[in-house]
Tab-separated table of C-alpha atoms in Angstrom:
chain	number	residue	atom	x	y	z
A	1	MET	CA	-2.004	-19.299	12.402
A	2	ALA	CA	0.216	-19.996	15.234
A	3	VAL	CA	3.618	-18.559	15.760
A	4	ALA	CA	6.494	-21.447	14.431
A	5	PRO	CA	8.467	-22.346	16.986
A	6	PRO	CA	12.463	-21.826	17.361
A	7	GLU	CA	14.249	-23.660	14.966
A	8	ASN	CA	15.544	-26.083	18.021
A	9	GLY	CA	11.761	-26.651	18.840
A	10	THR	CA	12.108	-25.651	22.618
A	11	PRO	CA	11.164	-22.296	23.050
A	12	SER	CA	12.884	-20.430	25.678
A	13	ALA	CA	10.752	-18.930	28.580
A	14	ALA	CA	13.071	-15.571	28.913
A	15	PRO	CA	14.989	-13.649	26.414
A	16	ARG	CA	18.664	-14.292	26.259
A	17	ASN	CA	19.806	-10.406	26.416
A	18	GLY	CA	18.523	-6.902	26.050
A	19	PHE	CA	18.807	-7.036	22.251
A	20	ASP	CA	16.864	-10.253	22.089
A	21	ARG	CA	13.727	-8.468	24.904
A	22	TYR	CA	13.538	-5.436	23.070
A	23	PHE	CA	12.889	-7.177	19.664
A	24	GLU	CA	11.135	-9.945	21.058
A	25	ILE	CA	12.855	-12.817	19.065
A	26	THR	CA	12.369	-15.298	21.489
A	27	ALA	CA	8.867	-14.202	22.314
A	28	ARG	CA	7.772	-14.763	18.811
A	29	GLY	CA	9.245	-17.999	18.314
A	30	SER	CA	12.032	-16.707	16.215
A	31	THR	CA	16.151	-16.911	16.288
A	32	MET	CA	18.862	-14.789	14.689
A	33	SER	CA	19.390	-16.949	11.732
A	34	ARG	CA	15.687	-16.824	10.744
A	35	GLU	CA	15.955	-13.238	10.885
A	36	VAL	CA	19.027	-12.935	9.061
A	37	ARG	CA	18.060	-15.212	6.347
A	38	GLY	CA	14.326	-13.404	6.187
A	39	GLY	CA	16.029	-10.043	5.804
A	40	LEU	CA	18.430	-11.415	3.138
A	41	ALA	CA	15.109	-12.664	1.325
A	42	THR	CA	13.111	-9.517	1.288
A	43	PHE	CA	15.874	-7.439	0.141
A	44	PHE	CA	16.544	-10.007	-2.838
A	45	THR	CA	12.821	-10.027	-3.639
A	46	MET	CA	12.853	-6.165	-3.738
A	47	ALA	CA	15.968	-4.792	-4.869
A	48	TYR	CA	14.878	-4.433	-8.128
A	49	ILE	CA	13.079	-1.234	-6.903
A	50	VAL	CA	16.602	0.487	-6.834
A	51	VAL	CA	17.086	-0.088	-10.457
A	52	LEU	CA	13.451	0.166	-11.588
A	53	ASN	CA	12.004	3.405	-9.454
A	54	PRO	CA	14.731	5.566	-11.395
A	55	LEU	CA	13.893	3.858	-14.674
A	56	ILE	CA	10.374	5.100	-13.689
A	57	LEU	CA	10.641	8.865	-12.558
A	58	GLY	CA	13.560	9.406	-14.830
A	59	SER	CA	12.218	8.688	-17.813
A	60	ALA	CA	9.288	11.380	-17.349
A	61	VAL	CA	9.493	15.442	-17.807
A	62	ASP	CA	7.804	17.675	-15.477
A	63	GLY	CA	6.107	20.958	-16.594
A	64	ASP	CA	9.124	22.948	-17.450
A	65	GLY	CA	10.569	19.659	-19.371
A	66	GLN	CA	13.141	18.855	-16.865
A	67	LYS	CA	14.297	15.361	-16.054
A	68	LEU	CA	15.849	13.542	-12.855
A	69	PRO	CA	19.101	12.423	-13.185
A	70	ILE	CA	18.965	8.483	-13.112
A	71	PRO	CA	22.068	7.886	-10.825
A	72	ALA	CA	21.046	10.201	-8.072
A	73	LEU	CA	17.292	8.692	-8.520
A	74	ALA	CA	19.360	5.263	-7.553
A	75	ALA	CA	21.286	6.576	-4.863
A	76	ALA	CA	18.362	8.330	-3.275
A	77	THR	CA	15.806	5.452	-3.503
A	78	ALA	CA	18.531	2.823	-1.890
A	79	LEU	CA	19.203	5.560	0.972
A	80	VAL	CA	15.598	6.274	1.792
A	81	ALA	CA	14.632	2.495	1.385
A	82	GLY	CA	17.622	1.851	3.960
A	83	LEU	CA	16.713	4.436	6.500
A	84	MET	CA	12.904	3.830	6.740
A	85	THR	CA	13.318	-0.092	6.654
A	86	ILE	CA	15.690	0.201	9.691
A	87	LEU	CA	13.265	2.634	11.342
A	88	MET	CA	10.444	0.376	10.811
A	89	GLY	CA	12.372	-2.407	12.526
A	90	VAL	CA	13.595	-0.212	15.472
A	91	VAL	CA	9.981	1.627	16.211
A	92	GLY	CA	7.696	-0.984	14.683
A	93	ARG	CA	9.651	-3.864	15.466
A	94	PHE	CA	7.889	-5.738	12.749
A	95	PRO	CA	9.352	-7.420	9.621
A	96	LEU	CA	7.820	-5.155	7.223
A	97	ALA	CA	10.498	-3.484	4.833
A	98	LEU	CA	9.615	0.071	2.901
A	99	ALA	CA	10.787	1.321	-0.418
A	100	ALA	CA	9.617	3.812	-3.377
A	101	GLY	CA	6.047	2.548	-3.880
A	102	LEU	CA	5.325	1.169	-7.515
A	103	GLY	CA	2.033	2.766	-8.615
A	104	VAL	CA	2.288	6.006	-6.933
A	105	ASN	CA	5.870	6.722	-8.602
A	106	ALA	CA	3.916	6.389	-11.695
A	107	LEU	CA	1.393	8.593	-10.833
A	108	VAL	CA	3.976	11.097	-9.776
A	109	ALA	CA	5.616	10.667	-13.009
A	110	TYR	CA	3.319	10.735	-15.545
A	111	GLU	CA	0.373	12.683	-14.147
A	112	ILE	CA	1.370	15.174	-11.355
A	113	ALA	CA	4.794	16.430	-12.643
A	114	PRO	CA	3.875	17.377	-16.075
A	115	GLU	CA	1.488	20.094	-14.370
A	116	MET	CA	4.269	21.552	-12.610
A	117	THR	CA	8.019	21.158	-11.566
A	118	TRP	CA	9.653	18.023	-10.096
A	119	ALA	CA	10.302	19.770	-7.055
A	120	ASP	CA	6.504	20.889	-6.610
A	121	ALA	CA	5.343	17.350	-7.320
A	122	MET	CA	7.646	16.257	-4.725
A	123	GLY	CA	6.366	18.456	-2.345
A	124	LEU	CA	2.655	17.368	-2.832
A	125	VAL	CA	4.249	13.882	-1.693
A	126	VAL	CA	5.608	15.510	1.576
A	127	ILE	CA	2.147	16.875	2.189
A	128	GLU	CA	0.340	14.031	1.809
A	129	GLY	CA	2.734	11.924	4.123
A	130	VAL	CA	2.538	14.525	6.881
A	131	ILE	CA	-1.352	14.385	6.413
A	132	ILE	CA	-1.348	10.542	7.088
A	133	ALA	CA	0.980	11.027	9.969
A	134	ILE	CA	-1.611	12.999	11.588
A	135	LEU	CA	-4.319	10.868	10.969
A	136	VAL	CA	-1.997	8.250	12.838
A	137	LEU	CA	-1.218	10.408	15.469
A	138	THR	CA	-4.929	11.298	16.313
A	139	GLY	CA	-6.198	7.480	16.200
A	140	LEU	CA	-8.203	7.842	13.169
A	141	ARG	CA	-5.972	5.682	10.602
A	142	THR	CA	-5.860	2.921	13.280
A	143	ALA	CA	-9.494	3.150	14.555
A	144	VAL	CA	-10.360	2.484	10.405
A	145	PHE	CA	-8.186	-0.257	10.454
A	146	ARG	CA	-9.594	-2.067	13.556
A	147	SER	CA	-13.203	-1.280	12.018
A	148	VAL	CA	-12.764	-3.646	9.113
A	149	PRO	CA	-14.145	-7.057	10.015
A	150	THR	CA	-11.659	-9.665	10.399
A	151	GLN	CA	-12.564	-12.064	7.659
A	152	MET	CA	-12.630	-8.959	5.507
A	153	LYS	CA	-8.827	-8.593	6.562
A	154	THR	CA	-8.040	-12.349	5.590
A	155	ALA	CA	-9.732	-11.707	2.012
A	156	ILE	CA	-7.120	-8.450	1.721
A	157	GLY	CA	-4.121	-11.055	2.606
A	158	VAL	CA	-5.485	-13.701	0.293
A	159	GLY	CA	-6.053	-11.163	-2.403
A	160	ILE	CA	-2.421	-9.638	-1.924
A	161	GLY	CA	-1.125	-13.358	-2.384
A	162	LEU	CA	-2.916	-13.314	-5.531
A	163	PHE	CA	-1.710	-9.997	-6.641
A	164	LEU	CA	1.971	-11.156	-5.655
A	165	THR	CA	1.639	-14.278	-8.015
A	166	ILE	CA	0.433	-12.225	-10.779
A	167	ILE	CA	3.410	-9.789	-10.608
A	168	GLY	CA	5.986	-12.455	-10.172
A	169	LEU	CA	4.591	-14.159	-13.141
A	170	VAL	CA	4.224	-11.048	-15.285
A	171	ASP	CA	7.818	-9.760	-14.153
A	172	ALA	CA	9.214	-13.042	-15.139
A	173	GLY	CA	7.588	-13.122	-18.542
A	174	PHE	CA	5.972	-16.361	-17.786
A	175	VAL	CA	2.452	-14.414	-18.363
A	176	ARG	CA	2.456	-11.678	-20.774
A	177	ARG	CA	-0.234	-9.413	-22.792
A	178	THR	CA	-1.374	-11.112	-25.888
A	179	GLU	CA	-0.306	-9.063	-29.340
A	180	GLY	CA	-3.100	-8.839	-31.894
A	181	ASN	CA	-5.752	-10.705	-29.894
A	182	THR	CA	-8.625	-8.785	-28.530
A	183	THR	CA	-10.399	-11.690	-26.787
A	184	VAL	CA	-7.258	-13.040	-24.495
A	185	PRO	CA	-5.953	-10.554	-22.792
A	186	VAL	CA	-2.982	-12.309	-21.157
A	187	GLY	CA	-1.218	-15.730	-22.408
A	188	LEU	CA	1.483	-18.012	-21.595
A	189	GLY	CA	5.046	-16.723	-22.686
A	190	ILE	CA	5.478	-15.960	-26.120
A	191	GLY	CA	2.641	-16.538	-28.344
A	192	GLY	CA	1.306	-19.323	-25.843
A	193	LYS	CA	5.096	-20.972	-25.706
A	194	LEU	CA	8.106	-20.940	-23.374
A	195	VAL	CA	10.630	-20.286	-25.928
A	196	SER	CA	13.179	-18.334	-24.144
A	197	TRP	CA	16.132	-19.308	-21.841
A	198	PRO	CA	14.953	-16.824	-18.973
A	199	MET	CA	11.405	-18.265	-19.011
A	200	LEU	CA	13.443	-21.612	-18.589
A	201	VAL	CA	15.539	-20.207	-15.509
A	202	PHE	CA	12.227	-19.280	-13.852
A	203	VAL	CA	10.464	-22.700	-14.192
A	204	VAL	CA	13.491	-24.292	-13.262
A	205	GLY	CA	13.902	-22.007	-10.149
A	206	LEU	CA	10.390	-22.148	-9.143
A	207	LEU	CA	10.258	-25.610	-9.254
A	208	LEU	CA	13.658	-26.013	-7.212
A	209	THR	CA	12.055	-23.436	-4.455
A	210	LEU	CA	8.893	-25.444	-4.598
A	211	VAL	CA	10.634	-28.725	-3.625
A	212	LEU	CA	12.492	-26.959	-1.032
A	213	VAL	CA	9.610	-25.623	0.345
A	214	VAL	CA	7.516	-29.187	0.459
A	215	ARG	CA	10.921	-30.545	2.074
A	216	LYS	CA	10.893	-28.031	4.771
A	217	VAL	CA	14.174	-27.090	4.013
A	218	LYS	CA	15.610	-23.771	5.819
A	219	GLY	CA	16.116	-20.894	3.783
A	220	ALA	CA	14.264	-22.510	0.807
A	221	ILE	CA	13.016	-19.150	-0.924
A	222	LEU	CA	16.665	-17.551	-0.244
A	223	ILE	CA	18.271	-20.603	-1.844
A	224	GLY	CA	15.816	-20.465	-4.917
A	225	ILE	CA	16.681	-16.858	-5.559
A	226	LEU	CA	20.633	-17.468	-5.403
A	227	ALA	CA	20.393	-20.564	-7.098
A	228	SER	CA	18.366	-19.318	-9.817
A	229	THR	CA	20.574	-16.158	-10.160
A	230	VAL	CA	23.575	-18.505	-10.665
A	231	LEU	CA	21.953	-20.361	-13.230
A	232	ALA	CA	20.800	-17.453	-15.017
A	233	MET	CA	24.430	-15.953	-15.056
A	234	LEU	CA	25.520	-19.312	-16.783
A	235	VAL	CA	22.888	-19.169	-19.293
A	236	GLU	CA	23.976	-15.388	-20.033
A	237	ALA	CA	27.572	-16.213	-20.122
A	238	ALA	CA	26.677	-19.046	-22.583
A	239	GLY	CA	24.160	-17.784	-24.926
A	240	ASN	CA	24.639	-14.010	-24.573
A	241	ILE	CA	20.823	-13.266	-24.138
A	242	GLY	CA	20.961	-9.653	-23.436
A	243	PRO	CA	18.233	-7.462	-22.111
A	244	SER	CA	14.567	-7.408	-23.133
A	245	PHE	CA	14.952	-3.874	-24.813
A	246	VAL	CA	18.121	-3.356	-27.255
A	247	ASP	CA	18.952	-0.018	-28.875
A	248	GLY	CA	14.901	0.808	-27.658
A	249	LYS	CA	13.573	-2.208	-29.538
A	250	PRO	CA	11.687	-5.207	-27.929
A	251	ASN	CA	13.620	-8.250	-27.293
A	252	PRO	CA	11.102	-10.738	-26.067
A	253	LYS	CA	13.585	-13.190	-25.502
A	254	GLY	CA	15.985	-11.201	-23.311
A	255	TRP	CA	16.152	-10.937	-19.595
A	256	ALA	CA	13.610	-8.485	-17.974
A	257	LEU	CA	14.854	-5.499	-16.016
A	258	ASN	CA	18.681	-6.749	-15.206
A	259	VAL	CA	20.958	-8.680	-17.097
A	260	PRO	CA	22.752	-11.534	-14.934
A	261	GLU	CA	26.373	-10.999	-15.690
A	262	LEU	CA	29.291	-10.101	-13.487
A	263	PRO	CA	29.703	-5.956	-13.444
A	264	GLY	CA	32.542	-4.153	-14.500
A	265	THR	CA	32.823	-2.153	-11.293
A	266	VAL	CA	31.707	-3.215	-7.802
A	267	VAL	CA	31.703	-0.001	-5.638
A	268	ASP	CA	30.510	3.368	-6.774
A	269	VAL	CA	30.062	6.706	-5.140
A	270	PRO	CA	26.593	7.754	-4.760
A	271	ASP	CA	25.077	10.859	-6.051
A	272	LEU	CA	22.629	12.326	-3.247
A	273	SER	CA	22.432	15.814	-5.271
A	274	LEU	CA	18.380	15.495	-5.200
A	275	LEU	CA	17.874	14.910	-1.531
A	276	GLY	CA	15.732	18.183	-0.178
A	277	ASN	CA	14.782	19.175	-3.520
A	278	PHE	CA	11.055	19.671	-2.974
A	279	ASN	CA	8.442	22.592	-2.645
A	280	VAL	CA	5.349	22.337	-0.834
A	281	LEU	CA	3.811	25.695	-1.792
A	282	ASP	CA	4.201	26.658	-5.889
A	283	SER	CA	1.911	23.790	-6.903
A	284	TRP	CA	-0.927	25.371	-5.512
A	285	GLY	CA	-0.686	28.631	-7.854
A	286	ARG	CA	0.724	26.600	-10.893
A	287	ALA	CA	-1.671	23.874	-11.031
A	288	GLY	CA	-4.423	25.248	-9.313
A	289	TRP	CA	-6.213	24.254	-6.097
A	290	VAL	CA	-8.563	21.913	-7.450
A	291	VAL	CA	-5.845	20.195	-9.161
A	292	VAL	CA	-3.613	19.835	-6.259
A	293	LEU	CA	-6.140	18.627	-3.986
A	294	MET	CA	-7.075	15.992	-6.406
A	295	PHE	CA	-3.780	14.661	-6.703
A	296	VAL	CA	-3.157	15.022	-2.765
A	297	PHE	CA	-6.429	12.909	-2.469
A	298	THR	CA	-5.412	9.955	-4.797
A	299	LEU	CA	-1.834	9.556	-3.018
A	300	LEU	CA	-3.502	9.682	0.216
A	301	ILE	CA	-6.298	7.108	-0.479
A	302	THR	CA	-3.449	4.971	-2.160
A	303	ASP	CA	-1.033	5.098	0.606
A	304	PHE	CA	-3.571	4.886	3.217
A	305	PHE	CA	-5.301	1.616	2.434
A	306	ASP	CA	-2.135	-0.261	0.202
A	307	THR	CA	-0.040	0.195	3.862
A	308	MET	CA	-3.193	-1.579	6.084
A	309	GLY	CA	-3.569	-4.314	3.409
A	310	THR	CA	-0.047	-5.078	3.250
A	311	MET	CA	0.448	-5.019	7.214
A	312	VAL	CA	-2.121	-7.225	7.799
A	313	ALA	CA	-0.971	-9.721	4.880
A	314	VAL	CA	2.703	-9.698	6.089
A	315	GLY	CA	1.128	-10.356	9.701
A	316	GLN	CA	-1.002	-12.859	8.597
A	317	GLU	CA	1.630	-14.816	6.625
A	318	GLY	CA	3.626	-15.104	10.112
A	319	GLY	CA	1.108	-15.763	12.322
A	320	MET	CA	1.745	-12.165	14.128
A	321	LEU	CA	-2.253	-11.158	13.876
A	322	ASP	CA	-4.242	-11.049	17.169
A	323	GLU	CA	-8.161	-12.429	17.110
A	324	ARG	CA	-9.070	-9.087	15.372
A	325	GLY	CA	-6.812	-9.286	12.849
A	326	THR	CA	-4.429	-6.574	14.110
A	327	PRO	CA	-0.589	-6.878	14.233
A	328	PRO	CA	1.501	-5.651	17.148
A	329	ARG	CA	2.440	-2.033	17.580
A	330	ALA	CA	0.087	-1.609	14.432
A	331	LYS	CA	0.074	2.679	15.343
A	332	GLU	CA	4.127	2.467	15.575
A	333	ILE	CA	3.771	0.783	11.985
A	334	LEU	CA	1.640	2.938	10.463
A	335	LEU	CA	3.491	5.999	11.552
A	336	VAL	CA	6.559	4.993	10.369
A	337	ASP	CA	4.806	4.189	7.110
A	338	SER	CA	3.611	7.914	6.960
A	339	ILE	CA	6.978	9.016	7.728
A	340	ALA	CA	8.661	7.177	4.995
A	341	ALA	CA	5.801	8.567	2.547
A	342	ALA	CA	7.144	12.140	3.480
A	343	SER	CA	10.602	11.162	3.465
A	344	GLY	CA	10.296	9.770	0.060
A	345	GLY	CA	8.989	13.201	-1.536
A	346	ALA	CA	11.864	14.914	0.268
A	347	ALA	CA	14.551	13.118	-1.332
A	348	SER	CA	12.622	13.319	-4.607
A	349	VAL	CA	12.334	9.662	-5.153
A	350	SER	CA	8.218	9.562	-4.639
A	351	SER	CA	6.337	8.007	-1.712
A	352	ASN	CA	8.027	5.401	0.065
A	353	THR	CA	5.379	2.562	1.475
A	354	SER	CA	5.444	-0.886	2.900
A	355	TYR	CA	6.382	-3.660	0.465
A	356	ILE	CA	4.319	-6.904	0.302
A	357	GLU	CA	7.339	-8.621	-0.911
A	358	SER	CA	8.339	-8.514	2.622
A	359	ALA	CA	6.329	-11.681	3.080
A	360	ALA	CA	9.188	-13.528	1.464
A	361	GLY	CA	11.142	-12.797	4.460
A	362	VAL	CA	8.360	-13.750	6.789
A	363	ALA	CA	8.236	-16.936	4.925
A	364	GLU	CA	11.666	-17.417	5.519
A	365	GLY	CA	11.031	-17.156	9.290
A	366	ALA	CA	11.378	-13.352	10.001
A	367	ARG	CA	9.442	-12.395	12.539
A	368	THR	CA	10.518	-9.439	14.272
A	369	GLY	CA	12.463	-5.918	13.329
A	370	VAL	CA	15.995	-7.558	13.025
A	371	ALA	CA	15.106	-8.806	9.802
A	372	ASN	CA	14.877	-5.104	9.035
A	373	LEU	CA	18.112	-4.546	10.188
A	374	VAL	CA	19.235	-6.755	7.816
A	375	THR	CA	17.464	-5.429	4.548
A	376	GLY	CA	17.942	-2.089	5.374
A	377	VAL	CA	21.695	-2.264	5.945
A	378	LEU	CA	21.710	-3.851	2.434
A	379	PHE	CA	19.727	-0.981	0.889
A	380	LEU	CA	22.356	1.271	2.300
A	381	LEU	CA	25.377	-0.871	0.783
A	382	ALA	CA	23.104	-0.668	-2.541
A	383	MET	CA	24.088	2.902	-2.488
A	384	PHE	CA	27.707	1.988	-2.970
A	385	LEU	CA	27.301	-1.371	-4.429
A	386	ALA	CA	24.516	-0.569	-7.117
A	387	PRO	CA	26.206	-3.021	-9.530
A	388	LEU	CA	26.152	-6.124	-7.792
A	389	VAL	CA	22.356	-5.184	-6.954
A	390	VAL	CA	21.568	-5.270	-10.791
A	391	VAL	CA	23.046	-8.660	-11.149
A	392	VAL	CA	19.876	-10.511	-9.991
A	393	PRO	CA	17.323	-10.468	-12.830
A	394	PHE	CA	13.437	-10.589	-12.344
A	395	GLU	CA	13.404	-14.366	-13.589
A	396	ALA	CA	15.204	-15.538	-10.494
A	397	ALA	CA	13.868	-13.118	-7.661
A	398	SER	CA	10.074	-13.756	-8.983
A	399	THR	CA	10.186	-17.186	-7.669
A	400	ALA	CA	10.004	-15.813	-4.567
A	401	LEU	CA	6.779	-13.872	-5.130
A	402	VAL	CA	4.942	-16.942	-6.774
A	403	VAL	CA	5.906	-19.346	-3.591
A	404	VAL	CA	4.800	-16.364	-1.321
A	405	GLY	CA	1.395	-16.092	-3.108
A	406	PHE	CA	0.715	-19.652	-2.511
A	407	LEU	CA	1.399	-19.704	1.001
A	408	MET	CA	-0.796	-16.464	1.670
A	409	MET	CA	-3.530	-18.104	-0.327
A	410	THR	CA	-3.819	-21.057	2.197
A	411	ALA	CA	-5.578	-18.341	4.257
A	412	VAL	CA	-8.712	-18.387	2.247
A	413	ARG	CA	-9.846	-21.499	4.077
A	414	THR	CA	-10.886	-19.400	7.087
A	415	ILE	CA	-13.354	-16.975	5.459
A	416	ASP	CA	-17.081	-18.571	5.596
A	417	TRP	CA	-18.067	-18.778	2.230
A	418	SER	CA	-21.479	-19.955	3.229
A	419	ASP	CA	-22.111	-16.552	4.465
A	420	TYR	CA	-22.924	-14.503	1.383
A	421	GLU	CA	-22.727	-11.111	3.171
A	422	ILE	CA	-19.281	-11.789	3.945
A	423	ALA	CA	-18.146	-13.742	1.140
A	424	ILE	CA	-19.349	-11.579	-1.828
A	425	PRO	CA	-17.047	-8.740	-0.416
A	426	ALA	CA	-14.278	-10.547	0.469
A	427	PHE	CA	-14.621	-12.467	-3.265
A	428	LEU	CA	-14.398	-9.040	-4.867
A	429	THR	CA	-11.526	-7.904	-2.668
A	430	ILE	CA	-9.292	-11.118	-3.570
A	431	VAL	CA	-10.055	-10.922	-7.233
A	432	LEU	CA	-9.771	-7.246	-8.037
A	433	MET	CA	-6.463	-6.869	-6.482
A	434	PRO	CA	-4.667	-9.336	-9.080
A	435	PHE	CA	-7.009	-8.107	-11.889
A	436	THR	CA	-6.646	-4.602	-11.641
A	437	TYR	CA	-2.969	-4.506	-10.364
A	438	SER	CA	-4.195	-2.344	-7.477
A	439	ILE	CA	-4.466	-3.133	-3.690
A	440	SER	CA	-6.583	-0.206	-2.972
A	441	ASN	CA	-8.752	-1.168	-5.782
A	442	GLY	CA	-9.684	-4.570	-4.283
A	443	ILE	CA	-10.020	-3.013	-0.550
A	444	GLY	CA	-12.221	-0.362	-1.893
A	445	ALA	CA	-14.527	-2.745	-3.887
A	446	GLY	CA	-14.624	-4.831	-1.204
A	447	LEU	CA	-15.722	-2.468	1.669
A	448	ILE	CA	-18.142	-0.665	-0.339
A	449	THR	CA	-19.806	-4.002	-1.153
A	450	TYR	CA	-19.781	-5.138	2.246
A	451	VAL	CA	-21.283	-2.130	3.267
A	452	VAL	CA	-24.216	-2.294	0.568
A	453	MET	CA	-24.715	-6.088	1.650
A	454	LYS	CA	-25.395	-5.011	5.501
A	455	LEU	CA	-27.798	-2.304	4.275
A	456	ALA	CA	-29.623	-4.606	1.859
A	457	THR	CA	-30.147	-7.075	4.586
A	458	GLY	CA	-31.669	-4.678	7.187
A	459	LYS	CA	-28.076	-5.047	8.872
A	460	ALA	CA	-26.863	-1.433	9.332
A	461	ARG	CA	-26.154	-1.801	13.104
A	462	GLU	CA	-23.422	-4.528	12.159
A	463	ILE	CA	-21.620	-1.680	10.209
A	464	HIS	CA	-18.953	0.245	12.290
A	465	PRO	CA	-19.887	3.751	12.144
A	466	LEU	CA	-16.390	4.349	10.299
A	467	LEU	CA	-16.502	2.010	7.353
A	468	TYR	CA	-19.538	4.245	6.075
A	469	GLY	CA	-17.102	7.376	5.911
A	470	VAL	CA	-14.456	4.765	4.741
A	471	ALA	CA	-16.924	3.601	1.921
A	472	ALA	CA	-18.231	7.024	0.717
A	473	LEU	CA	-14.138	8.152	0.491
A	474	PHE	CA	-13.870	4.961	-1.795
A	475	VAL	CA	-16.919	5.797	-3.876
A	476	LEU	CA	-15.177	9.347	-4.614
A	477	TYR	CA	-12.113	7.529	-5.330
A	478	PHE	CA	-13.490	5.439	-8.221
A	479	LEU	CA	-15.397	8.114	-9.212
A	480	ARG	CA	-12.566	10.491	-9.470
A	481	GLY	CA	-12.203	10.374	-13.201
A	482	PRO	CA	-15.573	11.945	-13.866
A	483	ILE	CA	-15.011	14.450	-10.848
A	484	GLU	CA	-12.007	15.591	-12.714
A	485	SER	CA	-13.697	15.904	-15.986
A	486	VAL	CA	-16.156	18.388	-14.160
A	487	VAL	CA	-14.099	20.218	-12.266
A	488	LEU	CA	-10.821	20.466	-14.051
């Protein structure tokens, strides 16, 4: 995929100034306006984490029965996301935003914290981040990344595209779990019907965004999010629909996560009392070293490969990968990501990681770290403007995820489907990501199958030596349930 030329269609031979030269804006065929639009789009598609992460962590109790305060979680979530996203922009110079990782935060909240204190659980996240940083500095993480065949990297990007699509459809309520039906796990809307106003907002917003994309309107995805939000606010004002849960009872026809209405207050003082509330030593004595090692291993595998897949997918969407499927400054990108993991633990908001929603910004034209500066500053402002952040409902933001999923899916044509030795692993990589709701599961299944296929056809020499070790680690990852039942 070629990098798009600047909006005026005439690429400049030389950078305009030092800022342009450092971030390679002109060199990557971008412009400041595209970077700003991309940064805005990325923020709006992932701003939900400022609300969702506190809800996940704040709803759980640790081994002492203690809960984390939700206001402090929200402020710290926004702070770390903002700082790490800016750091990625300045050091990695790549349009990849970071925030508290979904999935990892649930693991910390519901599996790790109940075995110890919150400070101990966050200390394990810090340990995991430090280990990954060491792997990056020694070159091992980058070497593993480069050992993955190019077509498998493409499959990872396509799988993540489908993963984004299902996330968008589910978050918007367009696709839901079916009740009382054991043969069909998911279905359309409520009981197979689109019967709520929020669903209508999502459908209208999605169609509008797709029309804008087809007509090649600049800022199509961002326009779609903002237009959908305005429509949602009008619908809420007219119908008083309310949230998806009212007084603890489900309201299937309500808005998911955020109710789109003007807040009573716009500015609030952030509570940063959770910063530094972690302990790296006590968990080993309280939970036992075997339990701690299994928790750290699970965190490590998830962060290690999720980021690699996300980095490939975002680079693939923007045409920023080299002939080996590697983005520029891969080592710096991976290092910042590992620092973000440790920083999330140190701030008590769980491991921070690269967000695939960054692809929404790339689809808007972002190609450099400048977009990260925009996204990062908005996250920092979100500490003070949290009431405005929660105006955008899932039904409006999710339109971007579906559109980006389509754009990422188009790379599937570059996989050689006639070669079963690569096609079968690629297929499993692609389908298992959305069907298991996990990037790591898809990557693990694909790489294990790739090694098995090559060994079965007598082509062991075509396997990079590092892939044997990676495949073995993923075997342990998939068998961690039986292993835990034996040793714990």
